[in-house]
Amino acid sequence: MSLTEQDAVQPASKSEVSNKNFATARQKVIATSLPRKWIVYSLFWVGFFFVLSKKISDAIRLRRDLQNAFTLHRRGSLRVKISDDFQIPFSARILGAAYVVMPTSLLRSKSDFRISLKHELEHHRQGDCAWTFWFEFLVAAFFWNPAIYLWRRTFSQLQELACDETLIGQMRISQQDYGSCLIRVAEAALIGRGLHGGTTCMISPTECKSRSFLARRIKMFTHHAQASRKRRFLTPIGILSLSALIAGAFVAQAALKNSKAPNPGKPEYLQPIQALVNEKLDQGITRYNASAGLAIVADAKRGTLLSVVGINKGFDKAMVGDWPLSYPLAPASAIKPIIVAGALQERKTTPDELHNCEKGSYKYGDTTFHDYKAFDFLSTTDTIAASSNICALKISQTLGPKGVQRALQNFGFGGNGALENFPSAGYGHLPSPDGFSDPEYLGSITLGSSEKTNFYITPAELISAYVILANGGKMMKAISYKQSGSPVELREVISSSVASKVRKMLSQVVESGTASNLKGGEVSVAGKTSTGQAKSGQWVTSFIGYAPAENPSVVTYVVLFDPKGKAVTGSSTAAYVFEDIVESVIPELGL
């Protein structure tokens, strides 16, 4: 055997064996560690993309909800919207646009609406919405770290405390008003749906359950008020007030979980009439396949509310209790006779004056207004009878924005009307012309639209205004059926002569106008048709008027929400329900 062959078959040395074993062990360790590392990496990326996909999905739903919400006001990149899908006001910033969404329930309280809106606008001023939005992506990246959720909550609480400090300090909002508003929003948060990620709100459902933070906020702005008075000693009254605020918050939260107490301010109605109206309204809702409806019947002479009925079959969750007295509505064409009455009172027009209807198309400012028919010239009377948008707008122009505002204020829209202290009743929102161009303001108010100006009324306001037209121009204090005493005349809004002229116009609506289908009924009626749309696009039809036409005894208002059919108008739906109601009510009253 050669030397080379002998060397080849010699056994390996101990050092060589040791090196070989080390290399083998190292390869095993590497082979074991690589899968573990990739498992960790894989789990991280799976978790990251899962959380991120949820955030993106939530952002898409948020954008959809913002699009579905009704726009109250728009200026620059800011959009103030209203929605009945949420119970808590919140703010968001998406694609450069700033949004504030207010729940419809806040429309019932001007003070709460104003305070909540200022709070959400302050979030935008401080840049909170942008920070909150980007924080959601940090949560996706660090989803595995429990500290990120604590940081997010702490960050959110600091934002709220900063807003509280600014509003009470710089904007001079009363601590009592602010605290009361905060508690009411907290109550709503406990029963409302959760909010989208990346949004800021006055108080979240999670924070409501943390009594310590709610108490901390109240203590914080109370302390601020004390410091502004040079840190005087707390008086017993101050201590009691603070205790009441905090205790009120806790009691309110507990009350939501217990049985609901009856409303002590609930008005009482004439029960036989209430039963009749409920029956006829329910039949009308079924006949026209509507999602909701309301009917109010009032004594034309005294202003007494004889019946208030609201039936909700899934149209709006806010339709609860005596909602027909305070539900926000765009009045549509029903507001036109009120504006015409104001123009007649100020001698800006006459019943026979002709107005150019521009053959159905009229550009005013940046907006082109249309009529459903190409009218040429119409008198003031025929403008109401035919419900011409363009000619009604021409009449509004004779008054000007301030004159239109004054006319509606005189009738009690927006406050200082017949509804003061009436249980469950509420006022709408009559905006000031300031900040709007003449075409924007007059176009919105005359057509009874909430678009651009956030103009809306409540059914109680509108029926009180038509009582003024029916009784000769006097505003009567609204009273419940069982309230004793003589009718209370608050003031004369228009002269009896002007009221008589407008009543003739409303009679013409039935004689030859948009409600001529009611002509020849068992009871002579007069009134005004209206056809509009809800914020979500559904039709809202109505008829408001009185009977008998020659000597009004009752004023009745009927509204149908989302009626179905080929031709959905006030005359083809709500007007027939109105007729059914008055033909049943008047004999029952012995009139």
Coordinates of C-alpha atoms in Angstrom, one line a residue:
M1 CA 0.0 0.0 0.0
S2 CA 1.4 3.4 -0.9
L3 CA 2.0 6.2 1.6
T4 CA -0.8 8.1 0.1
E5 CA -3.2 5.3 0.6
Q6 CA -2.1 4.7 4.1
D7 CA -2.6 8.4 4.9
A8 CA -6.1 8.3 3.5
V9 CA -7.3 5.5 5.7
Q10 CA -5.7 6.7 8.9
P11 CA -8.3 7.6 11.7
A12 CA -8.9 11.3 12.3
S13 CA -7.2 13.1 15.1
K14 CA -9.2 14.2 18.3
S15 CA -9.0 17.9 17.3
E16 CA -10.5 17.1 13.9
V17 CA -13.3 15.2 15.4
S18 CA -14.0 18.0 17.8
N19 CA -14.2 20.6 15.0
K20 CA -16.5 18.4 13.0
N21 CA -18.9 18.0 16.0
F22 CA -18.9 21.7 16.6
A23 CA -19.8 22.5 13.0
T24 CA -22.6 20.0 13.1
A25 CA -24.0 21.4 16.3
R26 CA -23.8 24.9 14.9
Q27 CA -25.7 23.9 11.8
K28 CA -28.4 22.4 14.0
V29 CA -28.7 25.5 16.1
I30 CA -28.9 27.7 13.0
A31 CA -31.4 25.4 11.4
T32 CA -33.6 25.6 14.6
S33 CA -33.3 29.3 15.1
L34 CA -34.1 30.3 11.6
P35 CA -37.7 28.9 11.7
R36 CA -38.3 30.5 15.1
K37 CA -37.2 33.9 13.8
W38 CA -39.3 33.6 10.7
I39 CA -42.3 32.5 12.8
V40 CA -41.9 35.6 14.9
Y41 CA -41.6 37.8 11.8
S42 CA -44.5 36.1 10.2
L43 CA -46.7 36.5 13.3
F44 CA -45.8 40.2 13.5
W45 CA -46.6 40.9 9.9
V46 CA -49.8 38.9 10.0
G47 CA -50.9 40.8 13.1
F48 CA -49.8 44.2 11.6
F49 CA -51.8 43.7 8.4
F50 CA -54.8 42.3 10.3
V51 CA -54.9 45.4 12.6
L52 CA -54.1 47.7 9.7
S53 CA -56.9 46.2 7.6
K54 CA -59.4 46.8 10.4
K55 CA -58.2 50.4 10.6
I56 CA -58.6 50.9 6.9
S57 CA -62.1 49.2 6.9
D58 CA -63.1 51.5 9.8
A59 CA -61.9 54.5 7.9
I60 CA -63.9 53.5 4.9
R61 CA -67.0 53.1 7.1
L62 CA -66.3 56.5 8.6
R63 CA -66.2 58.1 5.2
R64 CA -69.4 56.4 4.2
D65 CA -71.1 57.6 7.4
L66 CA -69.9 61.2 6.7
Q67 CA -71.2 61.1 3.2
N68 CA -74.6 59.9 4.5
A69 CA -74.8 62.6 7.1
F70 CA -76.8 65.7 6.3
T71 CA -74.7 68.9 5.7
L72 CA -75.8 71.7 8.0
H73 CA -73.0 74.2 7.1
R74 CA -70.0 74.3 4.8
R75 CA -67.3 76.8 4.8
G76 CA -63.9 76.2 3.1
S77 CA -62.7 72.7 4.1
L78 CA -65.0 72.6 7.2
R79 CA -68.2 70.6 7.0
V80 CA -70.7 70.6 9.9
K81 CA -73.0 67.6 9.5
I82 CA -75.9 66.1 11.4
S83 CA -76.7 62.4 11.8
D84 CA -79.2 60.3 13.6
D85 CA -76.8 57.3 13.5
F86 CA -74.7 58.7 16.4
Q87 CA -75.5 59.9 19.9
I88 CA -72.2 61.7 20.5
P89 CA -70.8 64.7 18.7
F90 CA -67.4 63.9 17.1
S91 CA -64.8 65.3 14.8
A92 CA -62.7 63.8 12.0
R93 CA -60.2 64.9 9.3
I94 CA -60.1 62.9 6.0
L95 CA -58.3 63.9 2.8
G96 CA -57.8 67.5 3.8
A97 CA -61.5 68.0 4.8
A98 CA -62.5 68.8 8.4
Y99 CA -65.7 67.3 9.6
V100 CA -67.9 67.9 12.7
V101 CA -70.8 65.5 13.1
M102 CA -73.6 66.4 15.5
P103 CA -76.3 64.0 16.6
T104 CA -79.9 65.1 15.8
S105 CA -80.8 64.8 19.5
L106 CA -78.7 67.9 20.2
L107 CA -80.9 70.0 18.0
R108 CA -83.4 70.1 20.8
S109 CA -81.2 72.2 23.0
K110 CA -79.6 75.3 21.5
S111 CA -77.2 75.6 24.5
D112 CA -75.9 72.0 24.3
F113 CA -75.6 72.2 20.5
R114 CA -73.6 75.4 20.7
I115 CA -71.3 74.1 23.4
S116 CA -70.7 70.8 21.8
L117 CA -70.1 72.4 18.4
K118 CA -67.5 74.7 19.9
H119 CA -65.8 71.8 21.6
E120 CA -65.5 69.8 18.4
L121 CA -64.2 72.9 16.5
E122 CA -61.6 73.4 19.2
H123 CA -60.3 69.9 18.4
H124 CA -59.7 71.0 14.8
R125 CA -58.0 74.2 15.9
Q126 CA -55.6 72.2 18.1
G127 CA -54.9 69.7 15.4
D128 CA -56.2 66.8 17.5
C129 CA -58.0 65.1 14.6
A130 CA -54.8 64.8 12.5
W131 CA -52.9 63.5 15.5
T132 CA -55.6 61.0 16.4
F133 CA -55.8 59.7 12.9
W134 CA -52.0 59.0 12.7
F135 CA -52.1 57.5 16.2
E136 CA -54.3 54.7 14.8
F137 CA -51.4 53.6 12.5
L138 CA -49.0 53.6 15.4
V139 CA -51.5 51.2 17.1
A140 CA -51.3 49.0 14.1
A141 CA -47.5 49.0 14.2
F142 CA -47.2 48.4 17.9
F143 CA -50.3 46.3 18.4
W144 CA -48.3 43.7 20.4
N145 CA -47.3 46.3 23.0
P146 CA -50.0 46.9 25.7
A147 CA -48.5 50.3 26.5
I148 CA -49.6 51.7 23.1
Y149 CA -53.3 51.4 24.2
L150 CA -52.5 53.2 27.5
W151 CA -50.7 55.9 25.6
R152 CA -53.6 56.4 23.2
R153 CA -56.1 56.7 26.0
T154 CA -53.9 59.1 27.9
F155 CA -53.4 61.2 24.8
S156 CA -57.1 61.3 24.2
Q157 CA -57.8 62.4 27.7
L158 CA -55.2 65.2 27.5
Q159 CA -56.9 66.4 24.3
E160 CA -60.2 66.6 26.1
L161 CA -58.8 68.4 29.1
A162 CA -57.1 70.9 26.8
C163 CA -60.4 71.6 25.0
D164 CA -62.2 72.0 28.4
E165 CA -59.6 74.5 29.5
T166 CA -59.8 76.6 26.3
L167 CA -63.6 76.7 26.1
I168 CA -64.1 77.7 29.8
G169 CA -61.1 80.0 29.9
Q170 CA -60.8 81.8 26.6
M171 CA -64.3 81.5 25.3
R172 CA -66.0 82.3 28.6
I173 CA -68.5 79.5 28.6
S174 CA -70.3 79.1 31.9
Q175 CA -68.9 76.2 33.9
Q176 CA -72.5 75.3 34.9
D177 CA -73.6 75.2 31.3
Y178 CA -70.5 73.3 30.2
G179 CA -70.8 70.8 33.0
S180 CA -74.5 70.2 32.4
C181 CA -73.8 69.7 28.6
L182 CA -71.0 67.3 29.4
I183 CA -73.2 65.2 31.6
R184 CA -76.0 65.0 29.0
V185 CA -73.5 64.0 26.3
A186 CA -72.1 61.3 28.7
E187 CA -75.7 60.0 29.2
A188 CA -76.1 59.7 25.5
A189 CA -72.7 58.0 25.1
L190 CA -73.7 55.2 27.4
I191 CA -76.5 54.2 25.1
G192 CA -75.1 55.2 21.8
R193 CA -73.1 53.2 19.2
G194 CA -69.4 53.2 19.3
L195 CA -67.3 55.7 17.4
H196 CA -64.9 55.2 14.6
G197 CA -61.2 55.1 15.2
G198 CA -59.3 58.2 14.3
T199 CA -62.0 60.5 15.5
T200 CA -62.2 62.9 18.5
C201 CA -65.3 63.4 20.6
M202 CA -66.5 65.3 23.6
I203 CA -66.6 62.2 25.7
S204 CA -66.4 58.5 24.5
P205 CA -68.4 55.6 25.9
T206 CA -65.2 54.2 27.4
E207 CA -64.5 57.4 29.3
C208 CA -68.1 57.5 30.5
K209 CA -67.5 54.3 32.3
S210 CA -64.5 55.8 34.0
R211 CA -66.1 57.9 36.7
S212 CA -62.7 59.1 37.9
F213 CA -62.0 60.8 34.6
L214 CA -65.4 62.4 34.3
A215 CA -65.0 63.7 37.9
R216 CA -61.5 64.9 37.0
R217 CA -62.8 66.9 34.1
I218 CA -65.5 68.6 36.2
K219 CA -63.0 69.3 39.0
M220 CA -60.5 70.7 36.4
F221 CA -62.8 73.4 35.0
T222 CA -64.3 74.1 38.4
H223 CA -60.7 74.8 39.6
H224 CA -60.1 77.0 36.6
A225 CA -63.2 79.1 37.5
Q226 CA -61.9 79.4 41.1
A227 CA -58.5 80.5 40.0
S228 CA -59.9 83.2 37.8
R229 CA -61.5 84.7 40.9
K230 CA -58.0 84.9 42.5
R231 CA -58.3 81.6 44.3
R232 CA -60.9 82.5 46.8
F233 CA -61.9 80.0 49.4
L234 CA -64.5 77.5 48.4
T235 CA -67.9 78.5 49.9
P236 CA -70.4 75.9 51.1
I237 CA -72.5 76.7 48.0
G238 CA -69.5 76.0 45.7
I239 CA -68.8 72.7 47.4
L240 CA -72.5 71.7 47.1
S241 CA -72.5 72.7 43.4
L242 CA -69.5 70.6 42.6
S243 CA -70.8 67.6 44.6
A244 CA -74.2 68.0 42.8
L245 CA -72.4 68.0 39.4
I246 CA -70.4 64.9 40.1
A247 CA -73.3 63.1 41.9
G248 CA -75.5 64.1 39.0
A249 CA -73.2 62.4 36.5
F250 CA -73.2 59.2 38.5
V251 CA -76.9 59.2 39.2
A252 CA -77.6 59.9 35.5
Q253 CA -75.5 56.9 34.5
A254 CA -77.2 54.7 37.0
A255 CA -80.7 55.9 35.9
L256 CA -80.0 54.8 32.3
K257 CA -79.7 51.3 33.5
N258 CA -82.9 51.4 35.6
S259 CA -86.5 52.0 34.6
K260 CA -87.2 55.3 32.8
A261 CA -89.1 57.8 34.8
P262 CA -92.3 59.3 33.3
N263 CA -91.9 62.8 31.8
P264 CA -93.4 65.2 34.3
G265 CA -94.0 67.8 31.5
K266 CA -96.0 65.6 29.2
P267 CA -99.0 67.5 27.8
E268 CA -102.4 66.0 27.9
Y269 CA -104.7 65.9 24.8
L270 CA -108.4 65.4 24.1
Q271 CA -108.5 61.6 24.2
P272 CA -111.4 61.0 21.7
I273 CA -109.7 63.2 19.2
Q274 CA -106.3 61.7 19.9
A275 CA -107.7 58.2 19.2
L276 CA -109.3 59.4 15.9
V277 CA -106.2 61.1 14.7
N278 CA -104.0 58.1 15.6
E279 CA -106.3 55.8 13.7
K280 CA -106.4 58.0 10.5
L281 CA -102.7 58.7 10.6
D282 CA -101.9 55.0 10.9
Q283 CA -104.2 54.2 8.0
G284 CA -102.5 56.8 5.9
I285 CA -99.0 55.5 6.7
T286 CA -100.1 52.0 5.7
R287 CA -101.9 53.3 2.6
Y288 CA -98.8 55.1 1.3
N289 CA -96.3 52.7 2.7
A290 CA -94.6 55.4 4.7
S291 CA -91.9 54.8 7.3
A292 CA -93.2 57.4 9.8
G293 CA -95.8 60.1 10.1
L294 CA -97.1 62.9 12.4
A295 CA -100.3 64.8 12.8
I296 CA -101.1 67.7 15.0
V297 CA -104.6 69.2 15.5
A298 CA -105.0 72.6 17.2
D299 CA -107.9 74.9 18.1
A300 CA -107.8 77.7 15.6
K301 CA -109.2 80.3 18.0
R302 CA -107.6 79.4 21.3
G303 CA -104.3 77.9 20.3
T304 CA -105.1 74.7 22.3
L305 CA -103.3 71.6 21.1
L306 CA -106.1 69.0 20.9
S307 CA -104.1 66.1 19.5
V308 CA -100.4 65.3 18.8
V309 CA -99.7 61.9 17.2
G310 CA -96.4 60.5 16.0
I311 CA -95.9 57.0 14.5
N312 CA -92.4 55.8 13.7
K313 CA -92.0 52.5 11.8
G314 CA -88.2 52.6 11.6
F315 CA -87.5 55.9 10.0
D316 CA -85.6 57.6 12.7
K317 CA -84.4 56.4 16.2
A318 CA -84.8 60.0 17.5
M319 CA -88.6 59.8 17.0
V320 CA -89.5 59.0 20.6
G321 CA -92.0 60.4 23.1
D322 CA -93.8 63.6 21.9
W323 CA -91.3 64.0 19.1
P324 CA -93.8 65.7 16.7
L325 CA -93.5 68.8 18.9
S326 CA -89.8 69.2 18.6
Y327 CA -88.6 67.1 15.6
P328 CA -86.4 69.2 13.2
L329 CA -87.9 69.6 9.8
A330 CA -87.1 71.5 6.6
P331 CA -90.6 73.2 6.0
A332 CA -90.4 73.2 2.2
S333 CA -93.2 75.1 0.6
A334 CA -95.2 75.4 3.8
I335 CA -93.1 78.5 4.7
K336 CA -94.1 80.4 1.6
P337 CA -97.4 81.8 2.9
I338 CA -95.6 83.0 6.0
I339 CA -93.1 85.0 3.9
V340 CA -96.0 86.4 1.7
A341 CA -97.8 87.4 4.9
G342 CA -94.7 89.4 6.0
A343 CA -94.5 91.0 2.6
L344 CA -98.2 92.0 2.6
Q345 CA -97.8 93.4 6.2
E346 CA -94.9 95.6 5.1
R347 CA -96.7 96.5 1.9
K348 CA -94.1 95.1 -0.4
T349 CA -96.6 93.3 -2.5
T350 CA -100.4 92.9 -3.0
P351 CA -102.5 89.8 -3.8
D352 CA -102.9 90.8 -7.4
E353 CA -99.4 92.0 -8.2
L354 CA -97.8 90.0 -11.0
H355 CA -94.4 88.5 -10.8
N356 CA -92.1 87.2 -13.6
C357 CA -91.6 83.5 -13.1
E358 CA -89.0 83.4 -15.9
K359 CA -90.7 80.5 -17.6
G360 CA -89.4 78.0 -15.1
S361 CA -85.7 78.8 -14.8
Y362 CA -84.1 81.7 -12.9
K363 CA -80.5 82.2 -12.1
Y364 CA -79.9 84.1 -8.9
G365 CA -76.4 84.4 -7.7
D366 CA -74.6 81.1 -8.4
T367 CA -77.7 79.0 -8.3
T368 CA -80.4 78.4 -10.9
F369 CA -83.8 77.9 -9.4
H370 CA -86.5 75.9 -11.1
D371 CA -90.3 75.5 -11.1
Y372 CA -92.1 72.2 -11.8
K373 CA -93.9 74.0 -14.6
A374 CA -92.8 76.8 -16.9
F375 CA -94.9 79.6 -15.5
D376 CA -94.8 83.0 -17.3
F377 CA -96.3 85.6 -14.9
L378 CA -98.2 84.8 -11.7
S379 CA -100.0 87.0 -9.2
T380 CA -99.1 86.8 -5.5
T381 CA -102.2 84.7 -4.9
D382 CA -101.4 82.4 -7.8
T383 CA -97.8 82.1 -6.6
I384 CA -99.1 80.4 -3.4
A385 CA -101.8 78.4 -5.2
A386 CA -99.3 77.0 -7.7
S387 CA -96.4 76.9 -5.3
S388 CA -94.0 78.6 -7.6
N389 CA -90.4 78.7 -6.2
I390 CA -89.3 81.4 -8.6
C391 CA -92.1 83.9 -8.0
A392 CA -92.0 83.2 -4.2
L393 CA -88.3 84.1 -4.4
K394 CA -89.1 87.3 -6.2
I395 CA -91.5 88.2 -3.4
S396 CA -88.7 87.5 -0.8
Q397 CA -86.4 89.8 -2.7
T398 CA -88.8 92.7 -2.0
L399 CA -88.3 92.1 1.7
G400 CA -84.6 91.3 1.6
P401 CA -82.8 88.9 3.9
K402 CA -83.4 91.0 7.0
G403 CA -87.0 91.5 6.1
V404 CA -87.5 87.7 5.7
Q405 CA -85.8 87.0 8.9
R406 CA -88.0 89.6 10.7
A407 CA -91.2 88.2 9.2
L408 CA -90.4 84.7 10.4
Q409 CA -89.3 86.0 13.9
N410 CA -92.6 87.8 14.2
F411 CA -94.4 84.5 13.7
G412 CA -92.4 82.9 16.4
F413 CA -89.8 80.9 14.4
G414 CA -86.6 80.4 16.3
G415 CA -87.9 81.5 19.7
N416 CA -90.1 84.1 21.4
G417 CA -93.2 82.5 20.1
A418 CA -96.3 80.7 21.3
L419 CA -94.4 77.7 22.6
E420 CA -92.7 79.2 25.6
N421 CA -92.9 76.8 28.5
F422 CA -95.1 74.3 26.6
P423 CA -94.2 70.8 27.6
S424 CA -92.2 68.8 25.1
A425 CA -92.3 71.6 22.5
G426 CA -89.2 72.9 20.9
Y427 CA -88.0 75.6 18.5
G428 CA -86.1 75.2 15.3
H429 CA -83.2 77.2 13.9
L430 CA -83.7 80.5 12.1
P431 CA -80.3 81.6 10.9
S432 CA -79.1 85.2 10.7
P433 CA -78.5 86.5 7.2
D434 CA -75.0 87.5 8.3
G435 CA -72.4 85.3 6.7
F436 CA -74.6 84.4 3.7
S437 CA -75.0 86.0 0.4
D438 CA -78.5 87.2 -0.5
P439 CA -79.1 84.4 -3.0
E440 CA -77.9 81.8 -0.5
Y441 CA -80.1 83.1 2.3
L442 CA -83.3 84.0 0.4
G443 CA -83.1 80.8 -1.7
S444 CA -82.8 78.6 1.3
I445 CA -85.4 80.2 3.5
T446 CA -88.0 80.8 0.7
L447 CA -87.8 77.2 -0.5
G448 CA -87.8 76.0 3.1
S449 CA -84.5 74.2 2.7
S450 CA -81.9 73.4 5.3
E451 CA -79.2 73.3 2.7
K452 CA -76.5 76.0 3.0
T453 CA -78.1 77.9 5.9
N454 CA -79.1 75.1 8.4
F455 CA -82.7 76.5 8.5
Y456 CA -85.2 74.2 10.1
I457 CA -88.4 74.4 12.0
T458 CA -90.3 72.1 14.4
P459 CA -93.9 71.0 13.7
A460 CA -95.1 72.8 16.8
E461 CA -93.7 76.1 15.4
L462 CA -95.4 75.7 12.1
I463 CA -98.8 74.8 13.4
S464 CA -98.6 77.8 15.8
A465 CA -97.8 80.1 12.8
Y466 CA -100.8 78.8 10.9
V467 CA -103.0 79.3 13.9
I468 CA -102.1 83.0 13.5
L469 CA -103.2 83.0 9.9
A470 CA -106.4 81.2 10.8
N471 CA -107.5 83.4 13.7
G472 CA -107.0 86.8 12.2
G473 CA -103.3 87.6 12.9
K474 CA -103.0 87.0 16.7
M475 CA -100.4 84.9 18.3
M476 CA -102.1 82.7 21.0
K477 CA -100.1 81.1 23.7
A478 CA -100.0 77.3 23.1
I479 CA -101.8 75.4 25.9
S480 CA -102.6 71.8 26.6
Y481 CA -106.2 70.7 26.4
K482 CA -106.5 70.3 30.2
Q483 CA -105.0 73.6 31.1
S484 CA -107.6 75.9 32.6
G485 CA -108.1 79.6 32.1
S486 CA -108.9 81.9 29.2
P487 CA -106.9 82.0 26.0
V488 CA -103.8 84.2 26.2
E489 CA -103.1 86.5 23.3
L490 CA -99.4 87.2 23.2
R491 CA -99.3 89.8 20.4
E492 CA -100.7 90.8 17.0
V493 CA -98.4 89.5 14.3
I494 CA -100.2 90.7 11.2
S495 CA -103.3 92.7 10.7
S496 CA -106.7 91.0 10.3
S497 CA -106.8 92.3 6.8
V498 CA -103.5 90.7 5.9
A499 CA -104.6 87.4 7.6
S500 CA -107.8 87.5 5.5
K501 CA -105.8 87.9 2.3
V502 CA -103.5 85.0 3.0
R503 CA -106.5 82.8 4.0
K504 CA -108.0 83.5 0.6
M505 CA -104.7 82.4 -1.0
L506 CA -104.7 79.2 0.9
S507 CA -108.3 78.6 -0.2
Q508 CA -107.2 79.1 -3.8
V509 CA -104.6 76.3 -3.2
V510 CA -107.6 73.9 -2.9
E511 CA -109.9 75.7 -5.5
S512 CA -107.4 75.7 -8.4
G513 CA -103.9 75.0 -7.1
T514 CA -101.7 72.2 -6.0
A515 CA -104.4 70.6 -3.8
S516 CA -107.4 70.9 -6.1
N517 CA -107.9 67.2 -5.5
L518 CA -109.4 68.1 -2.1
K519 CA -112.1 70.3 -3.7
G520 CA -115.7 69.2 -3.0
G521 CA -115.0 67.2 0.1
E522 CA -117.5 66.9 3.0
V523 CA -115.8 69.8 4.8
S524 CA -114.3 72.8 3.0
V525 CA -110.6 73.1 3.7
A526 CA -107.7 75.5 2.9
G527 CA -104.0 75.0 3.3
K528 CA -100.6 74.4 1.7
T529 CA -99.0 71.4 0.2
S530 CA -95.3 70.7 0.6
T531 CA -92.9 68.2 -0.9
G532 CA -89.3 67.9 0.2
Q533 CA -86.6 65.4 0.9
A534 CA -85.0 64.1 4.1
K535 CA -81.2 64.3 4.5
S536 CA -80.9 60.6 3.4
G537 CA -82.9 61.3 0.2
Q538 CA -86.3 59.9 1.1
W539 CA -89.4 62.0 0.3
V540 CA -91.1 64.0 3.0
T541 CA -94.6 65.1 2.1
S542 CA -97.0 67.3 4.1
F543 CA -100.2 69.3 4.1
I544 CA -101.0 72.0 6.7
G545 CA -104.3 73.9 6.7
Y546 CA -107.5 74.5 8.5
A547 CA -111.2 73.7 8.3
P548 CA -113.8 74.9 7.6
A549 CA -112.2 77.2 5.1
E550 CA -114.7 80.1 5.6
N551 CA -114.6 80.1 9.4
P552 CA -111.6 78.0 10.7
S553 CA -112.2 75.9 13.8
V554 CA -109.2 73.5 13.7
V555 CA -105.7 73.8 12.2
T556 CA -104.1 70.5 11.2
Y557 CA -100.6 69.5 10.1
V558 CA -99.9 66.1 8.6
V559 CA -96.4 64.9 7.6
L560 CA -95.5 61.6 6.0
F561 CA -91.9 60.4 5.9
D562 CA -90.7 58.2 3.1
P563 CA -94.0 57.5 1.4
K564 CA -93.8 55.2 -1.7
G565 CA -95.6 55.5 -5.0
K566 CA -95.2 56.7 -8.6
A567 CA -96.0 60.3 -7.9
V568 CA -95.1 61.2 -4.4
T569 CA -96.2 64.8 -3.5
G570 CA -97.9 66.5 -0.7
S571 CA -101.1 66.7 -2.6
S572 CA -101.2 63.0 -3.6
T573 CA -100.4 61.7 -0.1
A574 CA -100.4 63.9 3.0
A575 CA -103.4 66.0 1.7
Y576 CA -105.7 62.9 1.7
V577 CA -104.7 62.0 5.3
F578 CA -105.3 65.6 6.3
E579 CA -108.8 65.4 4.7
D580 CA -109.6 62.1 6.5
I581 CA -108.6 63.6 9.8
V582 CA -110.5 66.9 9.6
E583 CA -113.6 65.1 8.3
S584 CA -113.5 62.9 11.4
V585 CA -112.5 65.5 14.0
I586 CA -114.9 68.3 13.2
P587 CA -118.1 66.1 13.7
E588 CA -116.5 64.7 16.9
L589 CA -116.0 68.2 18.2
G590 CA -119.6 69.1 17.3
L591 CA -118.6 71.8 14.9

